[in-house]
Coordinates of C-alpha atoms and ligand atoms in Angstrom, one line a residue:
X1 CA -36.7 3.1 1.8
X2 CA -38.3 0.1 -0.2
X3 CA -39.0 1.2 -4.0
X4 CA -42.1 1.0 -5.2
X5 CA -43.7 -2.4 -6.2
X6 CA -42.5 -3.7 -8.8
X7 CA -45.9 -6.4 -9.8
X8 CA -47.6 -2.9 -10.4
X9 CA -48.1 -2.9 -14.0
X10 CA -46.3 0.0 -16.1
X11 CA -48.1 1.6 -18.5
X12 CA -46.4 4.1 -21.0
X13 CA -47.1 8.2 -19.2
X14 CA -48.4 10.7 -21.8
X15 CA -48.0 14.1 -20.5
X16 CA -51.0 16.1 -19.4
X17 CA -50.6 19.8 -18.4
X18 CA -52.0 21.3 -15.5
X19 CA -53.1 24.7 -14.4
X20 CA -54.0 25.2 -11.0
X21 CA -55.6 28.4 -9.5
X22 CA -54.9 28.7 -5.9
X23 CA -51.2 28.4 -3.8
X24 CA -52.3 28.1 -0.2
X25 CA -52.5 25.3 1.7
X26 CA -54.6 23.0 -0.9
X27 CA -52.6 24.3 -3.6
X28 CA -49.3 23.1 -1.9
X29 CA -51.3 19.8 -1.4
X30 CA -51.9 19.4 -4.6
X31 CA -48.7 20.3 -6.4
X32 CA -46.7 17.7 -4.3
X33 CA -49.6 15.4 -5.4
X34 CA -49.4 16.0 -9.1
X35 CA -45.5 16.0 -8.4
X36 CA -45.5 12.9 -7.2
X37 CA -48.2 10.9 -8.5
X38 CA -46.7 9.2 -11.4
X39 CA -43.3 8.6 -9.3
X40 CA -45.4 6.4 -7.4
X41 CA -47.6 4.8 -9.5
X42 CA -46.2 3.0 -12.2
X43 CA -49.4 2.1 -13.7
X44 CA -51.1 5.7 -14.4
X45 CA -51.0 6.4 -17.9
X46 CA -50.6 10.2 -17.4
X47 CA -47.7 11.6 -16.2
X48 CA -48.7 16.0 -14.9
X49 CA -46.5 18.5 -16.1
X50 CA -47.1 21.6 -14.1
X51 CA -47.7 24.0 -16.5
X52 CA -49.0 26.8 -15.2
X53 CA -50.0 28.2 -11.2
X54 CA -52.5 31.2 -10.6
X55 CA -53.0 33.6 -8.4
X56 CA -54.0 37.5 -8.0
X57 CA -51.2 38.5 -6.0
X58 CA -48.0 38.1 -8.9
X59 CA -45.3 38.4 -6.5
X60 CA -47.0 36.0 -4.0
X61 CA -48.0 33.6 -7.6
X62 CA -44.2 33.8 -8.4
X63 CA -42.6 33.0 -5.5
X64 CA -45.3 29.8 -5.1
X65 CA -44.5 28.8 -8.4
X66 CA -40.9 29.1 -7.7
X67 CA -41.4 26.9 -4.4
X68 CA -44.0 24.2 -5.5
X69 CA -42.9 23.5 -8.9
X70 CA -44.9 25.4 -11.4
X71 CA -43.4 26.4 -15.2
X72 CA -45.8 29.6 -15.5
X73 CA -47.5 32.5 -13.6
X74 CA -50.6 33.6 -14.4
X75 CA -52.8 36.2 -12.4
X76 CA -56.0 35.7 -14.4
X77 CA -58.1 32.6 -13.8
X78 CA -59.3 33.0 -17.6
X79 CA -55.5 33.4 -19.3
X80 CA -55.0 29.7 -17.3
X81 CA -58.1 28.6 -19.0
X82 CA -57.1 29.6 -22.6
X83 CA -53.7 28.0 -21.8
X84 CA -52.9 25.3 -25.0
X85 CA -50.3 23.7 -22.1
X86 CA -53.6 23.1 -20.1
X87 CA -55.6 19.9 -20.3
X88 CA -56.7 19.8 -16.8
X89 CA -57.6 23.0 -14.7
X90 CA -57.4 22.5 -10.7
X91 CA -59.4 24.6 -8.2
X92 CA -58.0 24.9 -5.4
X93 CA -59.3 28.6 -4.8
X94 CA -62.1 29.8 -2.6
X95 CA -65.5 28.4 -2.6
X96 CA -67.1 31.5 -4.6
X97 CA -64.3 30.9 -7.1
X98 CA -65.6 27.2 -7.8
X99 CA -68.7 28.3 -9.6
X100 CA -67.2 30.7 -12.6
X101 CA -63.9 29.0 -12.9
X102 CA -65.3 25.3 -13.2
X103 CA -67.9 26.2 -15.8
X104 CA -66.0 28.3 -17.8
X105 CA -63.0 25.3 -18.0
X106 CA -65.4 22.6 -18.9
X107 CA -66.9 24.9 -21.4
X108 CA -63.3 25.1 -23.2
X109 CA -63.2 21.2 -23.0
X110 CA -60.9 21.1 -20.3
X111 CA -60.8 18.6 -17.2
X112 CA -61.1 19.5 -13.9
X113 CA -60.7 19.4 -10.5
X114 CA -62.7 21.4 -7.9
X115 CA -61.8 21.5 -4.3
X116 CA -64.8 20.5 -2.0
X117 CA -67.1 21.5 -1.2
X118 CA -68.7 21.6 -4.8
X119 CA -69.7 25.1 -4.5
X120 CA -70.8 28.0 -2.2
X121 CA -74.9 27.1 -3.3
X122 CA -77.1 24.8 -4.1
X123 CA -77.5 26.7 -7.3
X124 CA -73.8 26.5 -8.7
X125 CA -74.0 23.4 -8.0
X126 CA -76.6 22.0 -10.1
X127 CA -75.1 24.4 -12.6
X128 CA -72.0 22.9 -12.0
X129 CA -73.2 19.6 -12.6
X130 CA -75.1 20.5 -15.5
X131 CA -71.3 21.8 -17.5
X132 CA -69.9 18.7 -16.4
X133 CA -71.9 16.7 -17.9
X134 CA -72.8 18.9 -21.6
X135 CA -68.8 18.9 -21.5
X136 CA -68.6 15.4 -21.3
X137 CA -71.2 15.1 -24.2
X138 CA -69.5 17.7 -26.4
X139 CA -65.8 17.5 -25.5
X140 CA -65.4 14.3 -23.5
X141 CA -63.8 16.5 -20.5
X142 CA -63.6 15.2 -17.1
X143 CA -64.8 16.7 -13.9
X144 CA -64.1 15.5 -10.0
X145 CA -64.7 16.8 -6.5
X146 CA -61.6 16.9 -4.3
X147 CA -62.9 14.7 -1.1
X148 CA -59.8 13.5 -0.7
X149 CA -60.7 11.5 2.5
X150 CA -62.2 8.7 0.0
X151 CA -58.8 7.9 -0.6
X152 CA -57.6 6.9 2.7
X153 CA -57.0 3.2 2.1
X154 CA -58.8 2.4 5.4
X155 CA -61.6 4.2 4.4
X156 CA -61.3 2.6 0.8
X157 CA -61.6 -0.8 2.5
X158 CA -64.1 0.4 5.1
X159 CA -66.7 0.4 2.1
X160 CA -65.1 -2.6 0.6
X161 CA -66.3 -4.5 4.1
X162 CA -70.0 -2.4 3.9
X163 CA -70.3 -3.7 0.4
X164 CA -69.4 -7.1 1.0
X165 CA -72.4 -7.1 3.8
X166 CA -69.5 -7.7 6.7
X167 CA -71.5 -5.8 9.5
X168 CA -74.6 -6.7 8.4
X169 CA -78.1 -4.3 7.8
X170 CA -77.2 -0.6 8.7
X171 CA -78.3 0.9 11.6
X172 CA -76.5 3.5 12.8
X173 CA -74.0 6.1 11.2
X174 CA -72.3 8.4 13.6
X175 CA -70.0 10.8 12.3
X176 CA -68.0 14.0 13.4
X177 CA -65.1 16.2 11.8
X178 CA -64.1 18.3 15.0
X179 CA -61.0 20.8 14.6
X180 CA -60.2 23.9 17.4
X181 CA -58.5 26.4 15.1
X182 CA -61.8 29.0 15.5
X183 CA -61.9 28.5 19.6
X184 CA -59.8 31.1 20.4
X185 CA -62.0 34.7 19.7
X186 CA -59.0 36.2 18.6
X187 CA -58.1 33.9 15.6
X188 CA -58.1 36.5 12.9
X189 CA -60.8 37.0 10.3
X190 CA -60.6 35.3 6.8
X191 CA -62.3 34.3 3.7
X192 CA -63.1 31.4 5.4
X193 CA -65.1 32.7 7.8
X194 CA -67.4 34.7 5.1
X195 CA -70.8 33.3 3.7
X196 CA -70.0 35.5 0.4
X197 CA -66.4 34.2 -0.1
X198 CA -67.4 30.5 1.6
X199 CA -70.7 29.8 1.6
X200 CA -71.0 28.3 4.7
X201 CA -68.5 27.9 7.5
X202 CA -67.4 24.2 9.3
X203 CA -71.0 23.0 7.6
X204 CA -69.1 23.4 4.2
X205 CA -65.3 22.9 5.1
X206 CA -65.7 19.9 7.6
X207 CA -69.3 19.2 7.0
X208 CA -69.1 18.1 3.5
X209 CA -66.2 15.3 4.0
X210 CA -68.5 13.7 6.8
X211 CA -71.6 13.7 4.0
X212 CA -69.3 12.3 1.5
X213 CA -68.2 10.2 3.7
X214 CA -71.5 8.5 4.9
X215 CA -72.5 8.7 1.0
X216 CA -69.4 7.1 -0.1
X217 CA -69.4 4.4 2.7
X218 CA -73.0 3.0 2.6
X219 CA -73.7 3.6 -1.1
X220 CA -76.8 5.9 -0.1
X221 CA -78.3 9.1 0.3
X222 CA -78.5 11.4 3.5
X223 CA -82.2 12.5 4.6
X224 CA -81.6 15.8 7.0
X225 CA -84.4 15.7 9.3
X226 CA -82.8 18.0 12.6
X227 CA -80.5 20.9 12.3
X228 CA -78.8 23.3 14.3
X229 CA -76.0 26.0 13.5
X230 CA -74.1 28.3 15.6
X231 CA -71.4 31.3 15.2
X232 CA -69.7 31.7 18.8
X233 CA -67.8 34.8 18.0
X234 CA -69.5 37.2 15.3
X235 CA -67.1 39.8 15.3
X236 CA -62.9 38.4 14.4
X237 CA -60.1 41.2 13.7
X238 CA -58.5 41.1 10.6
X239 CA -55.0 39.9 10.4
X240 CA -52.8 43.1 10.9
X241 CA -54.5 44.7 13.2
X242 CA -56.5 46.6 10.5
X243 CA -59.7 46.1 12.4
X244 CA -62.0 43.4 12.7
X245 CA -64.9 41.9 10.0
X246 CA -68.6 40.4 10.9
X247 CA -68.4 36.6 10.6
X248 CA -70.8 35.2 8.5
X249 CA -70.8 31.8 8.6
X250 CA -71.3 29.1 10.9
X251 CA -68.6 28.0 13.7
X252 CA -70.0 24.5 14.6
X253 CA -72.5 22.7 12.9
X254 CA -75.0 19.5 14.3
X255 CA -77.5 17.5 12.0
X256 CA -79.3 14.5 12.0
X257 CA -81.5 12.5 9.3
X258 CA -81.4 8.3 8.2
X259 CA -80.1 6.7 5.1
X260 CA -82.4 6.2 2.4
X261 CA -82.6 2.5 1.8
X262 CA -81.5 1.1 4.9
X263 CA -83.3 3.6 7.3
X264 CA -80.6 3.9 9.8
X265 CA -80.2 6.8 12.1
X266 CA -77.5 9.0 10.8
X267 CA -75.6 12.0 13.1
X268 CA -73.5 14.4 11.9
X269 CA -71.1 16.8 13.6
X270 CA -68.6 19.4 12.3
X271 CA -66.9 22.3 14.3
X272 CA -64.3 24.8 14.3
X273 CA -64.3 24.9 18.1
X274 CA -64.0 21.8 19.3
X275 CA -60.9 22.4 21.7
X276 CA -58.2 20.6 21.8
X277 CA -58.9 18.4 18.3
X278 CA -57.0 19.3 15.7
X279 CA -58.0 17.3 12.4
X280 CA -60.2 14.4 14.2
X281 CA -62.6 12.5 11.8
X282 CA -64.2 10.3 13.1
X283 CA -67.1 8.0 11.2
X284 CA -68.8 4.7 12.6
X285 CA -71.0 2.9 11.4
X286 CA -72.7 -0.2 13.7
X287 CA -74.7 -2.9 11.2
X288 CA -76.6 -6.6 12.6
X289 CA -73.5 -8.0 12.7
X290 CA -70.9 -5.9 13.4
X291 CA -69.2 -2.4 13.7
X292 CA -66.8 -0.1 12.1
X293 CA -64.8 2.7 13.5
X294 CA -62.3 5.1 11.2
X295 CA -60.7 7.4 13.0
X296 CA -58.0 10.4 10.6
X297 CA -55.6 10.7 13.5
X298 CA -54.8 7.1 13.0
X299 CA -55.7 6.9 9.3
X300 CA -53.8 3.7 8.5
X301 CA -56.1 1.5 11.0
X302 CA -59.8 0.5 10.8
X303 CA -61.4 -0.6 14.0
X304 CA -63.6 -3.7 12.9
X305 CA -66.1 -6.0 14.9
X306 CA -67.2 -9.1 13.0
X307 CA -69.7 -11.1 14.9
X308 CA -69.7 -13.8 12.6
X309 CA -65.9 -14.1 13.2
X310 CA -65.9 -14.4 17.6
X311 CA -66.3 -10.2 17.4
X312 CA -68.4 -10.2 20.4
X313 CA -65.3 -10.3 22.1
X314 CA -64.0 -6.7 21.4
X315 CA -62.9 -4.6 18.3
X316 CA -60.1 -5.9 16.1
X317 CA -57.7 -3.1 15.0
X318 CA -56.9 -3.7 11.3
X319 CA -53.6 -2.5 10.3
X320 CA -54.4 -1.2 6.7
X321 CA -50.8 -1.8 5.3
X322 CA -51.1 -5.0 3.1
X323 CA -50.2 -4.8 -0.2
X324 CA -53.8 -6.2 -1.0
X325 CA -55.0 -3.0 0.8
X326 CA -56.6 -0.4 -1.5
X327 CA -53.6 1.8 -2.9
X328 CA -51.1 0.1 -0.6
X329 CA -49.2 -1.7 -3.4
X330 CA -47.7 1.3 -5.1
X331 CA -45.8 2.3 -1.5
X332 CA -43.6 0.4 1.4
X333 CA -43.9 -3.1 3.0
X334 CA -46.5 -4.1 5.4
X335 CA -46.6 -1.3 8.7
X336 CA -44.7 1.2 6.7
X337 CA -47.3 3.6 7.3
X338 CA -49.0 6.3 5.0
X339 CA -49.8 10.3 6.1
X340 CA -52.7 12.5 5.0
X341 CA -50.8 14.0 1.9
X342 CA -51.0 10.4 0.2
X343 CA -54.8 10.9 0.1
X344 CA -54.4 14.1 -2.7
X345 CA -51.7 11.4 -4.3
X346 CA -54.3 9.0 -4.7
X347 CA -56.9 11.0 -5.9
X348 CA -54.5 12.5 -8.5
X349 CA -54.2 8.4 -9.7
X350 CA -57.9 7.7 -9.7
X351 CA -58.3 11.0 -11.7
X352 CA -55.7 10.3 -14.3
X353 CA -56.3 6.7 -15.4
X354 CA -60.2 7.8 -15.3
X355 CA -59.0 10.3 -17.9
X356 CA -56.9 8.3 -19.7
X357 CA -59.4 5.2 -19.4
X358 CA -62.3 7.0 -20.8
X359 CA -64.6 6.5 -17.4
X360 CA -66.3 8.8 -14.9
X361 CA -63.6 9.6 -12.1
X362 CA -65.5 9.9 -8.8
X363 CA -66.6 11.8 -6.4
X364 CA -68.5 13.5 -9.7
X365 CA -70.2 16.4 -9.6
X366 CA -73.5 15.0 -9.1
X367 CA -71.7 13.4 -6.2
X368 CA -70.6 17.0 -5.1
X369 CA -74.6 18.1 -6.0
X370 CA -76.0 15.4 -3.7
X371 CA -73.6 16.2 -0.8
X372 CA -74.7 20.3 -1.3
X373 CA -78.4 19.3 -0.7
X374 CA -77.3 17.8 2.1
X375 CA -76.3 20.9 3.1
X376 CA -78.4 23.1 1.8
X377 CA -80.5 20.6 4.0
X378 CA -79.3 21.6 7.0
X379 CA -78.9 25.5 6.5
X380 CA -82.5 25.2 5.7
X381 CA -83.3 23.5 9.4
X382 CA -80.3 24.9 11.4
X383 CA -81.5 28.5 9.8
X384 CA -81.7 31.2 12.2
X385 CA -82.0 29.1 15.1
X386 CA -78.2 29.6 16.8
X387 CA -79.7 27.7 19.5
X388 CA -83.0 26.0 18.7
X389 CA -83.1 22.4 16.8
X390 CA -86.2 22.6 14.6
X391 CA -87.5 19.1 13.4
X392 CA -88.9 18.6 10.1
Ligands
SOE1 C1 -59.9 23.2 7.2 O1 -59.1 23.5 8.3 C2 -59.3 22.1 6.4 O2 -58.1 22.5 5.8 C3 -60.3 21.7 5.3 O3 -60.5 22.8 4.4 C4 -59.8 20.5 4.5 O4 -60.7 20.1 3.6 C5 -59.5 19.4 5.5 O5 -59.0 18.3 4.9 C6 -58.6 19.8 6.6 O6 -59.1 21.0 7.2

């Protein structure tokens, strides 16, 4: 194992404590992020301390804190709040959680990071948005949305190349985040799968990263102009055979719109029950002169054609590994390949030296905001249909 590169810049690491609400599968995410974070990157001027991990369940809290790292148990999102070993709160809780917890940090002048998507409504989210940015103004504090897929170092350069003007005038966006884990009628019922707890089903979970995506890519905004939503099994048992529960939300979710400045056609795809795919995002985007595919299965290559550069020949597969690559130069040589848990790592850098640094980290929660019209968008058209697409 190569060490870290050395030409990275050390800066003296201040400790910052965090308290985190949440221990399942984002919450382990994001403790080996903040675990590892300053390990890797020499130059972030804030090294975590995990101070404190919270959850409602105390023996469940304990033994998370006892496997990912955390100093303190607390079973009250409020007592983490209050918490003088906690500068910066992470929510990594369900989406009705985002709301309360998020304002009620920032109001105590504490950072934060909320898991995507923003929040459960288009509501929170402007009042979200609205205590980020009277915290900022009062206290200074901090606030980011967890899309996490912005930190992909293909994806990072991806924008770098749509910037630059590489492909050329926009004219399609084509984008889909298909997973299978809902196909099976028996999968059992959870908070997930309720509009109360989740707002919104794969629109929200998968949906959002794609919006984000597109947003984060082409530098604009998403204009819903089709919809359609649909829930293939409304009825899941719970786990433990204690019956089964209504589901709420959404299984798969289809939209459609154009970007605001260029005009280009934009498609959107995101579904629970796509069988047989796993975790595949996949987001394209064709220009005048030239093409780019990203693809998460094979998240350390971009697939670029360059018209200007012979590209009519075929796609060339980039292999994003350089040390020139976004984030590439804190980890190993050249085709020593990253995995999806370097993506929380890297947004736990961008995060810090934004703190530290004194500028907005993004995604911000206007960012979050303008992705949750987007979906608020498409709930609006995709509403009660399940199998009509209404137009605007
Ligand atoms: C859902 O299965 C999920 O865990 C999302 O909630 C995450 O945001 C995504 O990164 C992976 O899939």
């Amino acid at each position: 194992m190569s060490p870290r590169n050395d030409a990275l810049p050390e800066r003296a690491q201040r400790p910052i404590g965090i308290g985190m609400v949440g221990y399942a599968f984002m919450g382990r995410a994001h403790s080996h992020a903040w675990h590892t974070v300053s390990r890797a990157f020499g130059d972030v001027p804030l090294k975590p301390r995990l101070a404190a991990i919270c959850g409602r369940d105390p023996a469940a809290t304990a033994e998370a804190a006892g496997r990912l790292g955390w100093a303190a148990v607390e079973t009250d999102w409020r007592a983490l709040i209050e918490r003088d070993d906690v500068q910066l709160v992470d929510i990594s809780a369900p989406g009705d959680l985002h709301a309360p917890i998020a304002i009620a940090a920032l109001g105590a002048g504490k950072h934060v990071l909320c898991e995507k998507p923003l929040a459960n409504t288009l509501d929170e989210a402007e009042a979200m948005a609205k205590a980020a940015s009277d915290a900022y103004a009062r206290t200074g504090a901090r606030a980011m949305v967890g899309f996490n897929y912005r930190r992909v170092p293909a994806v990072a350069l991806a924008r770098k190349y749509v910037a630059e003007g590489r492909i050329g005038t926009l004219r399609h966006l084509r984008a889909v985040y298909l997973q299978d884990w809902l196909a099976d009628p028996k999968a059992p019922m959870t908070w997930r799968m309720s509009a109360e707890r989740a707002g919104s089903g794969a629109l929200g979970d998968l949906g959002s990263h794609i919006v984000d995506l597109a947003r984060y890519l082409t530098g604009e905004e998403i204009v819903v102009t089709s919809a359609a939503l649909e829930t293939f099994t409304r009825e899941r048992p719970y786990p433990g055979g204690s019956g089964t529960g209504t589901v709420t939300v959404d299984d798969s979710a289809l939209f459609a719109g154009r970007l605001s400045e260029s005009g280009a056609l934009a498609s959107f795809e995101a579904t629970r029950c796509a069988t047989g795919h796993k975790n595949d995002l996949t987001i394209e985007i064709n220009g005048s002169a030239g093409s780019l595919v990203f693809n998460l299965e094979r998240l350390n290559e971009l697939a670029l054609l360059d018209l200007t550069d012979g590209g009519a020949c075929g796609f060339r597969r980039v292999l994003v590994t350089e040390p020139e690559h976004p984030y590439i130069s804190a980890w190993w040589p050249p085709g020593h390949v990253l995995g999806w848990e370097h993506t929380f790592i890297h947004q736990a850098r961008d995060l810090l030296t934004a703190i530290a640094d004194g500028t907005q980290p993004e995604p911000s929660f206007s960012d979050g905001l303008e992705a949750q019209r987007v979906l608020a968008a498409v709930q609006e058209h995709g509403a009660g249909t399940g199998a009509t697409i209404r137009s605007a």
